[in-house]
mmCIF file of C-alpha atoms in Angstrom:
data_model
loop_
_atom_site.group_PDB
_atom_site.id
_atom_site.type_symbol
_atom_site.label_atom_id
_atom_site.label_comp_id
_atom_site.label_asym_id
_atom_site.label_seq_id
_atom_site.Cartn_x
_atom_site.Cartn_y
_atom_site.Cartn_z
ATOM 1 C CA MET Z 251 -7.489 -21.723 6.290
ATOM 2 C CA ILE Z 252 -8.148 -24.279 3.551
ATOM 3 C CA GLU Z 253 -11.862 -23.547 3.769
ATOM 4 C CA GLN Z 254 -11.169 -19.835 3.316
ATOM 5 C CA MET Z 255 -8.904 -20.570 0.334
ATOM 6 C CA ALA Z 256 -11.614 -22.717 -1.240
ATOM 7 C CA GLU Z 257 -14.205 -20.012 -0.641
ATOM 8 C CA ASP Z 258 -11.862 -17.385 -2.111
ATOM 9 C CA TYR Z 259 -11.293 -19.567 -5.183
ATOM 10 C CA ILE Z 260 -15.027 -20.057 -5.724
ATOM 11 C CA HIS Z 261 -15.607 -16.323 -5.256
ATOM 12 C CA ALA Z 262 -12.842 -15.512 -7.745
ATOM 13 C CA GLU Z 263 -14.214 -17.981 -10.292
ATOM 14 C CA LEU Z 264 -17.753 -16.604 -10.012
ATOM 15 C CA PHE Z 265 -16.402 -13.077 -10.153
ATOM 16 C CA HIS Z 266 -14.411 -13.905 -13.289
ATOM 17 C CA GLN Z 267 -17.502 -15.326 -15.004
ATOM 18 C CA GLN Z 268 -19.493 -12.232 -14.074
ATOM 19 C CA LEU Z 269 -16.753 -9.950 -15.388
ATOM 20 C CA LEU Z 270 -16.727 -11.767 -18.716
ATOM 21 C CA GLU Z 271 -20.467 -11.207 -19.041
ATOM 22 C CA GLU Z 272 -20.115 -7.555 -18.077
ATOM 23 C CA GLN Z 273 -17.262 -7.008 -20.514
ATOM 24 C CA MET Z 274 -19.516 -8.115 -23.326
ATOM 25 C CA GLN Z 275 -21.934 -5.350 -22.296
ATOM 26 C CA MET Z 276 -19.309 -2.672 -21.617
ATOM 27 C CA THR Z 277 -16.757 -1.898 -24.272
ATOM 28 C CA ASP Z 278 -15.652 1.596 -23.234
ATOM 29 C CA MET Z 279 -14.693 2.107 -19.630
ATOM 30 C CA LYS Z 280 -13.317 5.481 -18.640
ATOM 31 C CA ASP Z 281 -10.050 5.764 -16.746
ATOM 32 C CA ASN Z 282 -10.258 6.394 -12.989
ATOM 33 C CA SER Z 283 -13.757 4.956 -12.716
ATOM 34 C CA LEU Z 284 -15.464 1.773 -11.599
ATOM 35 C CA VAL Z 285 -18.645 -0.128 -12.323
ATOM 36 C CA LEU Z 286 -20.507 -2.203 -9.720
ATOM 37 C CA PHE Z 287 -23.322 -4.705 -10.164
ATOM 38 C CA PRO Z 288 -25.508 -6.389 -7.521
ATOM 39 C CA ASN Z 289 -24.049 -9.779 -6.648
ATOM 40 C CA ASP Z 290 -26.059 -12.976 -6.175
ATOM 41 C CA LYS Z 291 -24.917 -14.163 -2.759
ATOM 42 C CA GLU Z 292 -26.428 -17.639 -3.267
ATOM 43 C CA GLY Z 293 -27.069 -18.063 0.462
ATOM 44 C CA ASN Z 294 -23.542 -17.068 1.527
ATOM 45 C CA ASP Z 295 -23.677 -13.848 3.565
ATOM 46 C CA LYS Z 296 -19.893 -13.434 3.342
ATOM 47 C CA ARG Z 297 -20.003 -12.835 -0.402
ATOM 48 C CA PRO Z 298 -19.909 -9.198 -1.493
ATOM 49 C CA ASP Z 299 -23.154 -7.334 -2.107
ATOM 50 C CA PHE Z 300 -21.702 -5.752 -5.245
ATOM 51 C CA THR Z 301 -18.936 -6.786 -7.629
ATOM 52 C CA GLY Z 302 -17.483 -5.109 -10.652
ATOM 53 C CA LYS Z 303 -14.356 -3.700 -12.145
ATOM 54 C CA GLY Z 304 -12.400 -0.502 -12.121
ATOM 55 C CA LEU Z 305 -9.826 1.231 -14.269
ATOM 56 C CA LEU Z 306 -7.207 3.297 -12.459
ATOM 57 C CA ASN Z 307 -4.431 4.976 -14.427
ATOM 58 C CA GLY Z 308 -4.995 2.496 -17.252
ATOM 59 C CA GLU Z 309 -4.752 -0.555 -14.989
ATOM 60 C CA GLU Z 310 -7.802 -2.792 -14.567
ATOM 61 C CA PHE Z 311 -8.780 -4.301 -11.209
ATOM 62 C CA GLN Z 312 -11.727 -6.181 -9.744
ATOM 63 C CA VAL Z 313 -13.863 -4.583 -7.049
ATOM 64 C CA SER Z 314 -15.924 -6.197 -4.274
ATOM 65 C CA VAL Z 315 -18.188 -4.125 -2.006
ATOM 66 C CA TRP Z 316 -20.128 -5.074 1.125
ATOM 67 C CA LYS Z 317 -22.983 -3.193 2.817
ATOM 68 C CA ASN Z 318 -22.370 -2.734 6.554
ATOM 69 C CA ILE Z 319 -23.830 -1.055 9.630
ATOM 70 C CA SER Z 320 -21.515 0.926 11.931
ATOM 71 C CA LYS Z 321 -21.555 0.542 15.714
ATOM 72 C CA ALA Z 322 -23.496 3.815 15.773
ATOM 73 C CA GLY Z 323 -26.146 2.221 13.538
ATOM 74 C CA LYS Z 324 -25.265 4.137 10.361
ATOM 75 C CA PRO Z 325 -25.154 2.257 7.063
ATOM 76 C CA TYR Z 326 -21.913 2.339 5.082
ATOM 77 C CA MET Z 327 -20.134 0.359 2.387
ATOM 78 C CA SER Z 328 -16.652 -1.105 2.470
ATOM 79 C CA GLY Z 329 -14.747 -2.542 -0.422
ATOM 80 C CA GLN Z 330 -11.745 -4.361 -1.711
ATOM 81 C CA MET Z 331 -9.727 -3.963 -4.912
ATOM 82 C CA GLN Z 332 -7.666 -6.788 -6.393
ATOM 83 C CA PRO Z 333 -5.777 -7.469 -9.600
ATOM 84 C CA PRO Z 334 -8.019 -9.150 -12.183
ATOM 85 C CA TYR Z 335 -8.438 -12.894 -11.786
ATOM 86 C CA ASN Z 336 -6.599 -14.593 -14.660
ATOM 87 C CA GLY Z 337 -7.924 -18.125 -14.184
ATOM 88 C CA SER Z 338 -4.558 -19.866 -13.849
ATOM 89 C CA MET Z 339 -4.230 -22.277 -10.989
ATOM 90 C CA GLY Z 340 -0.434 -22.272 -10.965
ATOM 91 C CA ALA Z 341 1.599 -21.398 -7.932
ATOM 92 C CA PRO Z 342 1.997 -17.698 -7.211
ATOM 93 C CA ARG Z 343 5.096 -16.174 -8.760
ATOM 94 C CA MET Z 344 7.979 -15.223 -6.525
ATOM 95 C CA SER Z 345 9.206 -11.699 -6.995
ATOM 96 C CA GLU Z 346 12.698 -11.192 -8.338
ATOM 97 C CA GLY Z 347 15.261 -11.193 -5.605
ATOM 98 C CA ALA Z 348 12.933 -13.035 -3.236
ATOM 99 C CA ASP Z 349 14.731 -14.921 -0.517
ATOM 100 C CA THR Z 350 14.406 -18.613 -1.317
ATOM 101 C CA ASP Z 351 15.626 -21.239 1.087
ATOM 102 C CA ASP Z 352 16.749 -24.253 -0.920
ATOM 103 C CA ASN Z 353 18.101 -25.946 2.211
ATOM 104 C CA VAL Z 354 14.721 -26.845 3.685
ATOM 105 C CA PRO Z 355 15.090 -30.174 5.558
ATOM 106 C CA PHE Z 356 11.773 -31.593 4.296
#
């Protein structure tokens, strides 16, 4: 689990750097669209083949896409959308009204 978290952090950091570079090149992004760029996997096959960003109803998100082969042998792509990486390493925020247990014995 820790290894996956570390890998996710590295992926997010690299993705953030790539987005900053792309934002310098792209000033006008249309709503309800996305832009993908080939990703340098740097020897890690689990990294996405393409990364980029999207704008949906005025809200920006990051996009990761992997090339796959179905069991029937047909190529397809699958993807993931996430809120933009903000670079803070603080603890995740608890939503309002979240059940907090202050009586934890440790």
